[in-house]
Coordinates of C-alpha atoms in Angstrom, one line a residue:
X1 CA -13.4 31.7 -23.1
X2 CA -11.8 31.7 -26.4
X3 CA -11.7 35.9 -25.4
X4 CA -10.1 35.3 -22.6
X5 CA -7.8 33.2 -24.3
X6 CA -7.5 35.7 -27.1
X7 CA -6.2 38.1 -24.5
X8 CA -3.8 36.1 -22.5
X9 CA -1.4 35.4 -25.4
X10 CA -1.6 38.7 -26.1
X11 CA -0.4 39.7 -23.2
X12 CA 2.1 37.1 -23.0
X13 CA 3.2 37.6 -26.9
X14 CA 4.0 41.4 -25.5
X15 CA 5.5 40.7 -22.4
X16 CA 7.8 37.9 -24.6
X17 CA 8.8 40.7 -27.1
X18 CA 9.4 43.1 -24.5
X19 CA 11.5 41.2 -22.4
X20 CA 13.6 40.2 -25.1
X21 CA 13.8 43.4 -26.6
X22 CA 14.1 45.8 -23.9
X23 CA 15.5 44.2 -21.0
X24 CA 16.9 40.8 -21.8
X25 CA 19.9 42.5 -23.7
X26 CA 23.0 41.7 -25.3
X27 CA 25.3 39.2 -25.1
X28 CA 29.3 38.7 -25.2
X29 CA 30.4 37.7 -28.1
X30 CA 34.4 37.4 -27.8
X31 CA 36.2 34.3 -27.4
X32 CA 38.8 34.8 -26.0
X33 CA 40.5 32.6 -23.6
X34 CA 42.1 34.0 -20.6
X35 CA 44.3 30.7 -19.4
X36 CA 47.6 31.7 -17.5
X37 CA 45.8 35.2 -16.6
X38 CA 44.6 36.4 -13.7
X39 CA 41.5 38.1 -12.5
X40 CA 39.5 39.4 -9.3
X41 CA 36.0 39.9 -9.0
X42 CA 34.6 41.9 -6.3
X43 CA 31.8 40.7 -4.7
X44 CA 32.2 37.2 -7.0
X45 CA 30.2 35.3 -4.6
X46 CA 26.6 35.8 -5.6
X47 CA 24.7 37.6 -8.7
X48 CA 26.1 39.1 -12.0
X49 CA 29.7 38.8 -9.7
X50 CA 29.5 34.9 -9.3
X51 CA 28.2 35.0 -13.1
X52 CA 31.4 37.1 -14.3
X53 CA 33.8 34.7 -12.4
X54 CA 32.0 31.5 -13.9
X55 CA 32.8 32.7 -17.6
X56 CA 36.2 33.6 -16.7
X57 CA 36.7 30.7 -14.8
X58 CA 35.8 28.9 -17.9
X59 CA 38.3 30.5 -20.2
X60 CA 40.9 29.2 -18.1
X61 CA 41.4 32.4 -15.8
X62 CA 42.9 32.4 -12.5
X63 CA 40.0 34.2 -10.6
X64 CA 40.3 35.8 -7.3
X65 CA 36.8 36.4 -5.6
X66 CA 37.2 39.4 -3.6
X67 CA 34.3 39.1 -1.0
X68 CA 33.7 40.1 2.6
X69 CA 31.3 36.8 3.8
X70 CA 33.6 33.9 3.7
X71 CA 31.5 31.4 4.0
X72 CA 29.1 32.3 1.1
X73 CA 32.3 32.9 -0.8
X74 CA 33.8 29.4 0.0
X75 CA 30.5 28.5 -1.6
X76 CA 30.9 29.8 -4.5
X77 CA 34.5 29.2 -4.7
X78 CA 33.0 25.1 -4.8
X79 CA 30.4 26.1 -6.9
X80 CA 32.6 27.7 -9.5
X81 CA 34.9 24.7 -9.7
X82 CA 32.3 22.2 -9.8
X83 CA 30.7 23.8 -13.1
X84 CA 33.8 25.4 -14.6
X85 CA 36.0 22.4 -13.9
X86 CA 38.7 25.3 -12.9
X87 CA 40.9 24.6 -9.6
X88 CA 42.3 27.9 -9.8
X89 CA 39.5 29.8 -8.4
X90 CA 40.0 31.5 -5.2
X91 CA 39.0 33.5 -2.2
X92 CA 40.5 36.7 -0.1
X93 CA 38.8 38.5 2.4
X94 CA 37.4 42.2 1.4
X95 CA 35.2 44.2 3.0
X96 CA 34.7 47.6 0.7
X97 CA 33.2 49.0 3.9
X98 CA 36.4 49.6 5.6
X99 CA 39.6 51.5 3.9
X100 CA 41.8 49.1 6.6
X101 CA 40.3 46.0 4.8
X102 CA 41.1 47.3 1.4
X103 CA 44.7 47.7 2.4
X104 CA 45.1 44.3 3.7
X105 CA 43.7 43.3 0.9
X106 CA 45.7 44.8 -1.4
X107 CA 48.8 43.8 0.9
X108 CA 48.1 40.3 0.7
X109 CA 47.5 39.8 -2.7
X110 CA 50.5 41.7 -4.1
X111 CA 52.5 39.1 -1.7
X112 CA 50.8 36.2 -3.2
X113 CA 50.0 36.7 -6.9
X114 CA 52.3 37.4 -9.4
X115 CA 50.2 38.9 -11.9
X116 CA 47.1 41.0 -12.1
X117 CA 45.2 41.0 -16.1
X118 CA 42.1 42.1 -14.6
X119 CA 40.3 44.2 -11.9
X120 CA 36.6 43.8 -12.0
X121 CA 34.8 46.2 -9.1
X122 CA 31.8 44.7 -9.0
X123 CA 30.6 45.0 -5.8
X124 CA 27.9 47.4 -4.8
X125 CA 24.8 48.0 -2.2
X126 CA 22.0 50.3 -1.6
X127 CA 21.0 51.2 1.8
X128 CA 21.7 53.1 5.2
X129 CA 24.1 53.2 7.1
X130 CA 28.2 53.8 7.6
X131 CA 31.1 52.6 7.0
X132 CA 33.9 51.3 9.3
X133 CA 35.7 55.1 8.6
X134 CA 32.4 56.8 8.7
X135 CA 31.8 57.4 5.5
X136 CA 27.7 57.0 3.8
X137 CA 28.1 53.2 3.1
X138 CA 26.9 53.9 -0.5
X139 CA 29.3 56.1 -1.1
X140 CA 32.1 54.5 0.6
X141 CA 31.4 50.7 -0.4
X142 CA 30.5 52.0 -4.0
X143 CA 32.8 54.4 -4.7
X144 CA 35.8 54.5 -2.2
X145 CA 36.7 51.4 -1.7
X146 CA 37.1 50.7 -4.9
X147 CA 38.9 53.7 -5.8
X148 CA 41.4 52.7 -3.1
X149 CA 41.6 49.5 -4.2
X150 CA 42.3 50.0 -8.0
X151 CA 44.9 52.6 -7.0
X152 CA 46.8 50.1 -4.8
X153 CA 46.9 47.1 -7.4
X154 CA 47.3 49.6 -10.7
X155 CA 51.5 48.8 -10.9
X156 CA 50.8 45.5 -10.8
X157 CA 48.3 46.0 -13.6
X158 CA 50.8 47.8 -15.1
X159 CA 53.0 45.0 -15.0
X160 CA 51.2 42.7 -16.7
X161 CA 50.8 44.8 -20.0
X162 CA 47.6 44.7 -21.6
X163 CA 45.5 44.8 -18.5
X164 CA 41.7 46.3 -18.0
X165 CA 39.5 47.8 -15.5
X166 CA 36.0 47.5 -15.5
X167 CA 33.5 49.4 -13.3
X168 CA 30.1 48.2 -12.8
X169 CA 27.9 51.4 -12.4
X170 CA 24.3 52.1 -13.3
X171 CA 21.9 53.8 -15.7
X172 CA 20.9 55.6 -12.2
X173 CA 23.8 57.4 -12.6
X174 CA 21.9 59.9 -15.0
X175 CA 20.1 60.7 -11.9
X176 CA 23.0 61.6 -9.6
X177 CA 25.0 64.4 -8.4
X178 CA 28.5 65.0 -6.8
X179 CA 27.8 68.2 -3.7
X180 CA 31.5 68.5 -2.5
X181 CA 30.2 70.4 0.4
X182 CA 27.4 68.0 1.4
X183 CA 30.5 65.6 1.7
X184 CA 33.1 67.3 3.5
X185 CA 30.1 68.4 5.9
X186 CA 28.7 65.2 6.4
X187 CA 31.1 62.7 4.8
X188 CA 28.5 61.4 2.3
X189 CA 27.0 62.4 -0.6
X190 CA 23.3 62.9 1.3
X191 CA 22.9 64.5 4.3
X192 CA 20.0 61.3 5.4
X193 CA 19.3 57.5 6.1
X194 CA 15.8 57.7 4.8
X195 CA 15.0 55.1 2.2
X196 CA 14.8 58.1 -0.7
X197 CA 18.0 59.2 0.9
X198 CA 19.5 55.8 0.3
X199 CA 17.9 55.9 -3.2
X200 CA 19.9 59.4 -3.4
X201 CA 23.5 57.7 -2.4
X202 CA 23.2 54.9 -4.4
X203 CA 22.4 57.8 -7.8
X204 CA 25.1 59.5 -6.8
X205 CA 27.5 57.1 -6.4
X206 CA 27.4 55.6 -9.5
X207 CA 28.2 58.5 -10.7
X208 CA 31.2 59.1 -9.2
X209 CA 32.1 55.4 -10.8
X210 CA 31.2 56.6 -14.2
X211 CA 33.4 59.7 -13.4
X212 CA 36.2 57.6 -11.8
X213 CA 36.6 55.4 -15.1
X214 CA 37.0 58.8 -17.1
X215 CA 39.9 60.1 -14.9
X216 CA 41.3 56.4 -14.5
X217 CA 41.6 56.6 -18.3
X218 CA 43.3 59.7 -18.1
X219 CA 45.7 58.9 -15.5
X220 CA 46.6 55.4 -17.5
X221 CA 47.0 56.6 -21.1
X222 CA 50.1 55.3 -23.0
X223 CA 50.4 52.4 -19.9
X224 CA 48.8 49.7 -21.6
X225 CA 46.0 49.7 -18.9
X226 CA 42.6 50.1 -20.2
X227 CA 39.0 51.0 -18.2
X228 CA 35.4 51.0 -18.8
X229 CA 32.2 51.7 -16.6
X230 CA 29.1 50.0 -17.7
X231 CA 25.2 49.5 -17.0
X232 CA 24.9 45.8 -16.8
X233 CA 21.1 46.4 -17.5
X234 CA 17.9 45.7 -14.5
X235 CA 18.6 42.7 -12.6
X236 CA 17.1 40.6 -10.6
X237 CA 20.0 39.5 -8.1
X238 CA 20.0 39.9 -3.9
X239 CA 21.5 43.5 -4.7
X240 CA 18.4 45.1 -2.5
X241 CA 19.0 42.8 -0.1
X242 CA 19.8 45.7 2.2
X243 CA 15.9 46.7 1.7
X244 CA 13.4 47.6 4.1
X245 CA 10.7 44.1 4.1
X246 CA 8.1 45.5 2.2
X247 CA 10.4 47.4 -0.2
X248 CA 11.5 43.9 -1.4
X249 CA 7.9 42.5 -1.6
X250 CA 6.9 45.4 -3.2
X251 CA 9.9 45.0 -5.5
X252 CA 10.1 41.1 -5.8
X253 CA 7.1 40.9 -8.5
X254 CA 8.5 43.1 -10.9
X255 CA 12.2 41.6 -10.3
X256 CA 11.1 38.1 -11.2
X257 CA 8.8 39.5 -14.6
X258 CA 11.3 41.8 -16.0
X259 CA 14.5 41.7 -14.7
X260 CA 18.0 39.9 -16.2
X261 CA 18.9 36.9 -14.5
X262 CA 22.8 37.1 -13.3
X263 CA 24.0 35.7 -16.5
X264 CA 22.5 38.2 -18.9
X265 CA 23.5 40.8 -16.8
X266 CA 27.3 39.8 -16.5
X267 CA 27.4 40.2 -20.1
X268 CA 28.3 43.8 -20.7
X269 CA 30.6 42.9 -17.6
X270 CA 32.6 40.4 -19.9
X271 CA 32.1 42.4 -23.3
X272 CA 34.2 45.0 -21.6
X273 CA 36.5 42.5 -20.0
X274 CA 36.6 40.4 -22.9
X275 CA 36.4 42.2 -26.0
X276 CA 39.1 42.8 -28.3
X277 CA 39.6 46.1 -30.4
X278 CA 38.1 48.1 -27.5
X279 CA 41.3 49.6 -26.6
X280 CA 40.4 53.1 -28.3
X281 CA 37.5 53.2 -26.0
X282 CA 39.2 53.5 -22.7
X283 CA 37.3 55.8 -19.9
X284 CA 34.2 55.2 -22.1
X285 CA 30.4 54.2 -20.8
X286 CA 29.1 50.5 -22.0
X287 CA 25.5 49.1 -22.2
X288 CA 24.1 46.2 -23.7
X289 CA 27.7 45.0 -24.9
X290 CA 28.1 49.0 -27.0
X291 CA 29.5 52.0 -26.0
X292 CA 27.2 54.6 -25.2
X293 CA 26.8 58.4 -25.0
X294 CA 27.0 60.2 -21.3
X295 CA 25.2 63.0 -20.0
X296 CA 27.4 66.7 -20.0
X297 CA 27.7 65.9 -16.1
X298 CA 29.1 62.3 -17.0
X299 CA 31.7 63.3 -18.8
X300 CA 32.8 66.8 -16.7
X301 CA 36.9 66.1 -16.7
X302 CA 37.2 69.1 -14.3
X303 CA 34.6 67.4 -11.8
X304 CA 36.4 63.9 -12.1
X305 CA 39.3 65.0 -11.6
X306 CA 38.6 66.9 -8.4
X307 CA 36.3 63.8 -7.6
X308 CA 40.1 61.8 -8.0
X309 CA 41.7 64.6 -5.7
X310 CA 39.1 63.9 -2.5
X311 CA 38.8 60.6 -3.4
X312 CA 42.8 60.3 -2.6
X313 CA 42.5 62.7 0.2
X314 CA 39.6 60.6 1.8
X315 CA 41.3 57.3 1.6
X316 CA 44.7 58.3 2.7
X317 CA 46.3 58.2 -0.5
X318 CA 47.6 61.7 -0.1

């Protein structure tokens, strides 16, 4: 017994230093309060997105939760005000699936809010499908939306001075690619709706957000409008909710040992949100609350900026 014993706290004593020290990660440290500023969350109504709109519903912000299910948003809209003890936390209809639903967006919030400190595109999914314009959903909820999005709210961004835009993206972007062809043939970035196809899109997608944030940068310098893509670390959230059955069960054990609950994993979120002095570091790559080095494909200007060009082409921007 005393063997077995012996054993188990070992293996709990390195599971405990592993979690902590590998995946638990960093935390915000800024405090800074955001009262009489104003920020939208997309996808605010569940995971590191609801977690993200709790802090900054704390610090006093106005928070807009961009979401496409209203009544799980209205819940979290409750929820956030209950805890935060912040009124000014609302919800607008988004659906990052279809460019038409962007635009309305966009449309009606310019018409109701004055001001706009802060665009957090949050949002993301991983699994088959297309979107209302026929584009791979991964690609087009990931990527496109939000492109079109940020491009139709950036003067009012511009407008409010010091404003920021932060990208949530992935480590799996080290294991994507951007094939032009494969999506002016197919209007995706795989040419499949198999589950490794979906595993593909989701790669290559956040890519194109890490890629995105370098050209946004680029197209923002000396505006006083600042953006950063980050890996918000392994969580365990309803993200693969868009799962086969036994993918889930066959991922659920694992999510529930090592993954980041939604708070820990909204921290990099807020350090980049949050975080004074980081000005300098505009386009850059964030994990575990520190900038970090990108892959020669991550940082390619020439492919981000042609990634900009069919991104405006593809949305109706140009």
């Amino acid at each position: 017994m005393s063997v077995f014993l012996t054993s188990l706290a070992i293996v709990v004593a390195v599971y405990v230093l592993i979690y902590y020290n590998v995946f638990k990660g960093s935390r915000c440290t800024s405090n800074v309060r955001f009262k009489g500023k104003t920020a939208i969350v997309t996808g605010g109504n569940t995971g590191i997105g609801k977690a993200t709109a709790m802090e900054l519903a704390r610090r006093g912000a106005r928070v807009v939760l961009a979401c496409r299910n209203k009544q799980r948003a209205e819940a979290a809209v409750f929820d956030i005000r209950r805890e935060s003890g912040n009124n000014e936390v609302v919800y607008m209809h988004l659906d990052l699936a279809s460019l038409k639903s962007v635009r309305s967006f966009a449309d009606t919030f310019l018409k109701t809010e004055p001001r706009l400190d802060l665009l957090i595109n949050n949002a993301g999914m991983m699994g088959p499908g297309r979107t209302e314009d026929g584009f791979g959903m991964a690609f087009g909820v990931n990527h496109l939306g939000h492109f079109l999005l940020t491009c139709l709210l950036l003067e009012r961004l511009k407008q409010a001075g010091r404003s920021r835009v932060v990208n949530v993206a992935a480590l799996l972007h080290r294991l994507g690619t951007i094939d032009f062809a494969t999506l002016s043939t197919h209007c995706d970035l795989v040419t499949g709706q198999s589950g490794w196809h979906s595993f593909r899109a989701y790669c290559h997608s956040k890519l194109c957000n890490v890629l995105f944030t370098r050209e946004l940068a680029n197209q923002l310098e000396g505006t006083g409008v600042t953006c950063y893509s980050l890996h918000p670390g392994v969580i365990n959230t309803e993200f693969c909710r868009h799962m086969a059955l036994w993918q889930r069960l066959l991922f659920l054990p694992f999510a529930k040992l090592f993954f980041l609950d939604a708070e820990a994993g909204a921290q990099t979120t807020l350090h980049c949100a949050l975080q004074e002095g980081i000005e300098p570091l505009s386009g850059r790559y964030f994990s575990s609350c520190a900038v970090q080095e990108l892959s020669a494909k991550a940082r390619d200007d020439a492919v981000a900026r042609k990634l900009w060009e069919v991104s405006e082409r593809l949305s109706g921007l140009s």
